[in-house]
Amino acid sequence: MPESFVVVPRGVAAGSAGIAAPATTTLRHPALEPLAGFLADPEVTDLFVNGAEGLFVDRGRGAEKQPGWRTTEQDVRELATALISAGGRHIDDAHPCVDVRLPGGLRVHAVLPPVALGGTVISVRIARAETLDLDGLEERGMLGPAQRARLEQLVAARANLLVTGAAGCGKTTLLAALLERVPAAERIVTIEDVAELRLRHPHHVRLEARQANLEGAGGVGLAQLVREALRMRPDRLVIGECRGEEVRELLSALNTGHDGGAGTLHANGLADVPARLEALGALAGLDDAALARQVASAIDAVVHIERRGGLRTVAGIGRPAVEGGRLTIREQSCE
């Protein structure tokens, strides 16, 4: 990588509507110097580099292609390699898909060819310098007064929550805001593939998965971290995102006295949550009937978030149930 590539965290002025501006990173690279201006823009939440084909920027209105932005595939690959290395991981032909977090609030995901057919793909998510609390989320329209009251009630009652939605809809943001309502005397242990949850809570322990080294040794996955966390006497056990066999360990933990836990899950709607969980259960060796019983017993509420026209909103709250031996989600009213 050329020596002219530098990662420099720096602060920017606060954004509008009471929202803190994102922590930004300046990128200096011969071919990618224009990225610095986008990263310094307080309205930008995501950047997408699609090989040498172009740069797309999301300012809350969806990804928009930036006209006139040019680079080469070699420069994009070198940038991906440098960013992943800065996050303490490595990307190469043996490990062509890698996700990392960087100081300054950046989460970077990169995919190399031939997995990425059109050239190296880089996705950069820019986290806010300060997380939003429930007051801020209500002001932004994510949830109404009745929904907020219901969610606060669930947290106070130590209900086990599953926050669902598409990528970038605000699952982590809402979950962090809810966890900040946990009493200060309780110990929160969070487990993530790439650590994103930042809580204003005095007793928050963060665990992050570790990639295997070049010899394929030393990897620590989410399933193992769940088992380790159970030995740390958590009052609240949280998995940032269930995406594999760790769902078995999480459900087992929540079914054995660990109330007040939480997790997030990718799903298109409340009605799609059962199919998504059944797919993950299959990876963990659970059949549909066993999965349904585990979820109905372990999860007290499913909170679904949708993104409509740039607005992130709580679209519904449901309760898992078993019908005919299969899992279903019954939507509940907040009134």
Coordinates of C-alpha atoms in Angstrom, one line a residue:
M1 CA 0.0 0.0 0.0
P2 CA 1.5 3.4 -0.8
E3 CA 2.7 5.4 2.2
S4 CA 0.4 8.3 1.2
F5 CA -2.6 6.3 2.6
V6 CA -3.3 7.7 6.1
V7 CA -6.3 7.1 8.4
V8 CA -6.9 10.2 10.6
P9 CA -9.9 10.3 13.0
R10 CA -11.2 13.8 13.6
G11 CA -14.4 15.4 15.0
V12 CA -16.8 17.6 13.1
A13 CA -19.6 19.9 14.1
A14 CA -22.9 18.6 15.3
G15 CA -25.6 17.9 12.8
S16 CA -29.1 19.2 12.7
A17 CA -32.2 18.3 14.7
G18 CA -30.2 17.6 17.8
I19 CA -28.3 14.7 16.2
A20 CA -24.6 14.4 16.9
A21 CA -22.5 14.5 13.8
P22 CA -20.7 11.3 12.9
A23 CA -17.1 10.7 14.0
T24 CA -15.3 10.9 10.7
T25 CA -12.1 9.7 9.2
T26 CA -10.0 11.4 6.6
L27 CA -8.7 9.1 3.8
R28 CA -5.6 10.2 2.0
H29 CA -4.8 8.1 -1.1
P30 CA -3.7 9.1 -4.6
A31 CA -6.8 7.6 -6.2
L32 CA -9.3 8.0 -3.4
E33 CA -8.7 11.5 -2.0
P34 CA -12.4 12.5 -2.8
L35 CA -13.6 10.1 -0.1
A36 CA -12.3 12.5 2.6
G37 CA -14.9 15.1 1.8
F38 CA -17.8 12.6 1.9
L39 CA -16.6 11.2 5.3
A40 CA -16.4 14.7 6.7
D41 CA -20.0 15.4 5.7
P42 CA -22.2 15.1 8.8
E43 CA -25.2 13.9 6.7
V44 CA -23.4 10.9 5.2
T45 CA -24.1 7.6 6.9
D46 CA -22.8 5.1 4.4
L47 CA -20.3 4.9 1.5
F48 CA -20.2 2.2 -1.1
V49 CA -17.3 1.6 -3.5
N50 CA -18.2 -0.8 -6.3
G51 CA -14.8 -1.6 -7.7
A52 CA -13.7 0.8 -10.4
E53 CA -17.3 1.4 -11.4
G54 CA -18.2 4.1 -9.0
L55 CA -18.8 5.5 -5.5
F56 CA -22.3 5.7 -3.9
V57 CA -23.1 7.9 -0.9
D58 CA -26.1 7.7 1.4
R59 CA -27.2 10.9 3.1
G60 CA -30.4 9.4 4.5
R61 CA -32.2 9.4 1.1
G62 CA -30.8 6.2 -0.2
A63 CA -27.5 5.5 -2.0
E64 CA -26.7 8.0 -4.7
K65 CA -24.0 7.6 -7.3
Q66 CA -21.4 10.3 -7.2
P67 CA -20.8 11.6 -10.8
G68 CA -17.2 12.2 -11.8
W69 CA -15.7 9.9 -9.1
R70 CA -13.0 7.7 -10.7
T71 CA -10.4 5.2 -9.5
T72 CA -8.8 1.9 -10.5
E73 CA -9.5 -1.6 -9.4
Q74 CA -5.9 -1.9 -8.0
D75 CA -6.4 1.2 -5.9
V76 CA -9.7 -0.1 -4.5
R77 CA -8.1 -3.4 -3.6
E78 CA -5.2 -1.7 -1.9
L79 CA -7.6 0.6 0.0
A80 CA -9.6 -2.4 1.1
T81 CA -6.4 -4.2 2.3
A82 CA -5.3 -1.2 4.3
L83 CA -8.7 -0.6 5.9
I84 CA -9.1 -4.2 7.0
S85 CA -5.5 -4.2 8.3
A86 CA -6.1 -1.1 10.3
G87 CA -9.0 -2.9 12.0
G88 CA -6.7 -5.7 13.1
R89 CA -7.8 -8.3 10.5
H90 CA -6.6 -9.5 7.1
I91 CA -8.1 -9.9 3.7
D92 CA -6.6 -12.0 0.9
D93 CA -7.6 -14.6 -1.6
A94 CA -8.0 -17.2 1.3
H95 CA -10.2 -14.8 3.3
P96 CA -11.9 -12.6 0.6
C97 CA -14.8 -11.3 2.8
V98 CA -14.0 -9.4 6.0
D99 CA -15.7 -7.0 8.4
V100 CA -13.9 -4.7 10.8
R101 CA -14.4 -1.7 12.9
L102 CA -12.0 1.3 13.0
P103 CA -11.4 4.0 15.6
G104 CA -13.5 7.0 14.9
G105 CA -16.8 5.2 14.3
L106 CA -16.3 3.4 11.0
R107 CA -17.4 -0.1 10.2
V108 CA -15.8 -1.4 7.0
H109 CA -16.8 -4.5 5.0
A110 CA -14.8 -5.6 2.0
V111 CA -15.1 -8.3 -0.6
L112 CA -12.4 -9.2 -3.1
P113 CA -12.7 -10.7 -6.6
P114 CA -13.6 -13.3 -7.8
V115 CA -16.3 -13.4 -5.1
A116 CA -17.1 -9.8 -6.0
L117 CA -17.6 -10.2 -9.8
G118 CA -17.3 -6.5 -10.7
G119 CA -14.1 -5.8 -8.7
T120 CA -13.3 -5.1 -5.0
V121 CA -16.3 -3.9 -3.1
I122 CA -16.0 -1.7 0.0
S123 CA -18.9 -0.7 2.3
V124 CA -18.3 1.9 5.0
R125 CA -20.8 2.6 7.7
I126 CA -20.2 5.8 9.7
A127 CA -21.4 5.6 13.3
R128 CA -22.6 8.7 15.1
A129 CA -20.2 10.2 17.6
E130 CA -22.9 10.0 20.2
T131 CA -25.7 7.4 20.4
L132 CA -29.3 8.5 20.4
D133 CA -31.4 7.9 23.5
L134 CA -35.1 7.2 23.4
D135 CA -35.8 10.9 23.6
G136 CA -33.8 11.5 20.4
L137 CA -35.4 8.5 18.6
E138 CA -38.9 9.7 19.5
E139 CA -38.0 13.2 18.2
R140 CA -36.7 11.6 14.9
G141 CA -40.0 9.7 14.5
M142 CA -38.6 6.2 15.0
L143 CA -41.2 5.5 17.7
G144 CA -44.4 7.1 19.1
P145 CA -45.3 7.7 22.7
A146 CA -47.3 4.5 23.0
Q147 CA -44.5 2.4 21.5
R148 CA -41.9 4.0 23.7
A149 CA -44.0 3.4 26.8
R150 CA -44.4 -0.3 25.8
L151 CA -40.7 -0.7 25.2
E152 CA -39.7 0.9 28.4
Q153 CA -42.1 -1.4 30.2
L154 CA -40.5 -4.4 28.6
V155 CA -37.0 -3.3 29.6
A156 CA -38.2 -2.7 33.2
A157 CA -39.9 -6.1 33.4
R158 CA -36.6 -7.8 32.2
A159 CA -38.3 -9.1 29.1
N160 CA -36.2 -10.8 26.5
L161 CA -36.2 -8.8 23.3
L162 CA -35.4 -9.5 19.6
V163 CA -35.0 -6.4 17.4
T164 CA -35.5 -7.2 13.7
G165 CA -35.2 -5.3 10.5
A166 CA -33.2 -4.9 7.3
A167 CA -29.5 -3.8 7.2
G168 CA -29.1 -0.1 8.2
C169 CA -32.6 0.3 9.5
G170 CA -31.5 1.2 13.1
K171 CA -31.6 -2.1 15.0
T172 CA -28.4 -1.4 16.8
T173 CA -29.4 2.2 17.5
L174 CA -32.7 1.2 19.1
L175 CA -31.2 -1.7 21.0
A176 CA -28.5 0.6 22.5
A177 CA -31.1 3.2 23.5
L178 CA -33.1 0.5 25.3
L179 CA -30.1 -1.0 27.1
E180 CA -29.3 2.4 28.4
R181 CA -32.6 2.1 30.4
V182 CA -31.2 -0.9 32.3
P183 CA -30.5 -0.1 36.0
A184 CA -26.9 0.9 36.7
A185 CA -26.5 -2.0 39.2
E186 CA -27.0 -4.6 36.4
R187 CA -24.1 -6.1 34.4
I188 CA -24.6 -6.1 30.6
V189 CA -22.4 -8.4 28.5
T190 CA -22.7 -7.8 24.8
I191 CA -21.4 -10.2 22.1
E192 CA -20.8 -9.1 18.5
D193 CA -19.1 -10.2 15.4
V194 CA -17.9 -6.6 14.9
A195 CA -18.5 -4.5 18.0
E196 CA -20.9 -1.6 17.3
L197 CA -23.0 -1.3 20.5
R198 CA -21.8 1.7 22.4
L199 CA -23.8 2.2 25.7
R200 CA -23.8 4.9 28.2
H201 CA -24.0 2.4 31.0
P202 CA -21.6 2.0 33.9
H203 CA -21.3 -1.8 33.8
H204 CA -21.0 -2.8 30.1
V205 CA -18.6 -5.6 29.1
R206 CA -18.0 -6.0 25.4
L207 CA -16.9 -9.2 23.6
E208 CA -16.0 -9.3 20.0
A209 CA -15.4 -12.4 17.7
R210 CA -11.9 -13.0 16.4
Q211 CA -10.9 -14.0 12.9
A212 CA -8.6 -17.0 12.5
N213 CA -5.0 -16.3 11.7
L214 CA -3.3 -17.2 8.4
E215 CA -2.9 -20.7 9.5
G216 CA -6.6 -21.1 10.3
A217 CA -6.1 -21.1 14.1
G218 CA -7.1 -18.8 16.9
G219 CA -10.6 -18.0 15.7
V220 CA -13.2 -17.3 18.4
G221 CA -16.8 -17.3 17.1
L222 CA -20.1 -16.0 18.5
A223 CA -21.3 -19.4 19.7
Q224 CA -18.1 -19.8 21.9
L225 CA -18.4 -16.2 23.1
V226 CA -22.0 -16.9 24.3
R227 CA -20.8 -19.8 26.3
E228 CA -17.9 -17.8 27.8
A229 CA -20.3 -14.9 28.6
L230 CA -22.5 -17.2 30.7
R231 CA -19.5 -17.7 33.0
M232 CA -19.3 -14.0 33.6
R233 CA -22.5 -13.7 35.5
P234 CA -24.3 -11.3 33.2
D235 CA -27.6 -9.7 34.3
R236 CA -28.3 -9.0 30.7
L237 CA -26.9 -11.1 27.9
V238 CA -27.0 -9.4 24.5
I239 CA -26.0 -10.7 21.0
G240 CA -25.5 -7.9 18.6
E241 CA -26.8 -10.0 15.7
C242 CA -27.8 -13.6 15.4
R243 CA -26.6 -15.0 12.1
G244 CA -25.7 -18.6 12.7
E245 CA -25.5 -21.4 15.2
E246 CA -25.1 -19.1 18.1
V247 CA -28.9 -18.8 18.1
R248 CA -29.0 -22.1 19.9
E249 CA -26.7 -20.9 22.8
L250 CA -28.7 -17.7 23.1
L251 CA -32.1 -19.4 23.3
S252 CA -30.7 -21.9 25.8
A253 CA -29.3 -19.1 27.9
L254 CA -32.6 -17.2 27.9
N255 CA -34.5 -20.3 28.7
T256 CA -32.4 -21.0 31.8
G257 CA -33.0 -17.9 33.9
H258 CA -31.1 -15.2 32.0
D259 CA -33.9 -12.7 31.8
G260 CA -33.6 -9.3 30.2
G261 CA -31.5 -10.5 27.3
A262 CA -31.7 -9.2 23.8
G263 CA -30.4 -9.6 20.2
T264 CA -31.0 -8.4 16.7
L265 CA -31.9 -10.3 13.6
H266 CA -32.2 -9.5 9.9
A267 CA -35.8 -9.9 8.7
N268 CA -38.1 -8.1 6.3
G269 CA -41.1 -8.1 8.6
L270 CA -42.7 -9.6 11.6
A271 CA -44.2 -12.3 9.5
D272 CA -40.8 -13.2 8.1
V273 CA -39.1 -13.7 11.5
P274 CA -40.2 -17.3 11.9
A275 CA -38.6 -18.4 8.6
R276 CA -35.4 -16.5 9.4
L277 CA -35.2 -18.2 12.8
E278 CA -35.9 -21.6 11.4
A279 CA -33.1 -21.2 8.9
L280 CA -30.7 -20.3 11.8
G281 CA -32.1 -23.1 13.9
A282 CA -31.3 -25.6 11.1
L283 CA -27.7 -24.4 11.2
A284 CA -27.6 -25.2 14.9
G285 CA -29.2 -28.6 14.5
L286 CA -32.7 -27.6 15.7
D287 CA -35.8 -28.8 13.8
D288 CA -38.7 -26.4 13.3
A289 CA -40.7 -27.8 16.2
A290 CA -37.9 -27.6 18.6
L291 CA -37.0 -24.1 17.4
A292 CA -40.6 -22.9 17.9
R293 CA -40.7 -24.1 21.4
Q294 CA -37.4 -22.6 22.3
V295 CA -38.2 -19.2 20.8
A296 CA -41.8 -19.0 22.3
S297 CA -40.3 -19.8 25.7
A298 CA -37.2 -17.6 25.5
I299 CA -38.3 -14.4 23.6
D300 CA -41.0 -12.2 25.1
A301 CA -41.2 -9.6 22.4
V302 CA -40.1 -9.0 18.8
V303 CA -39.6 -5.4 17.8
H304 CA -39.5 -4.8 14.0
I305 CA -38.0 -1.7 12.4
E306 CA -38.5 -0.6 8.8
R307 CA -36.9 2.1 6.7
R308 CA -39.4 4.0 4.6
G309 CA -38.1 6.9 2.4
G310 CA -35.2 7.5 4.7
L311 CA -37.3 7.4 7.9
R312 CA -36.6 4.6 10.3
T313 CA -39.6 3.6 12.3
V314 CA -40.8 0.9 14.6
A315 CA -43.3 -0.9 12.4
G316 CA -44.7 -3.4 14.9
I317 CA -44.2 -5.3 18.1
G318 CA -45.1 -9.0 18.4
R319 CA -45.0 -12.0 20.6
P320 CA -43.7 -15.4 19.5
A321 CA -46.2 -18.3 19.7
V322 CA -46.4 -21.9 18.5
E323 CA -49.3 -22.8 16.2
G324 CA -49.5 -26.3 14.7
G325 CA -46.0 -27.1 15.8
R326 CA -44.5 -24.1 13.9
L327 CA -43.3 -20.7 15.1
T328 CA -45.5 -17.7 14.5
I329 CA -45.4 -14.0 15.6
R330 CA -48.6 -12.5 16.9
E331 CA -48.5 -8.7 16.5
Q332 CA -49.6 -6.8 19.6
S333 CA -51.1 -3.4 20.1
C334 CA -49.2 -0.8 22.1
E335 CA -52.3 1.0 23.2

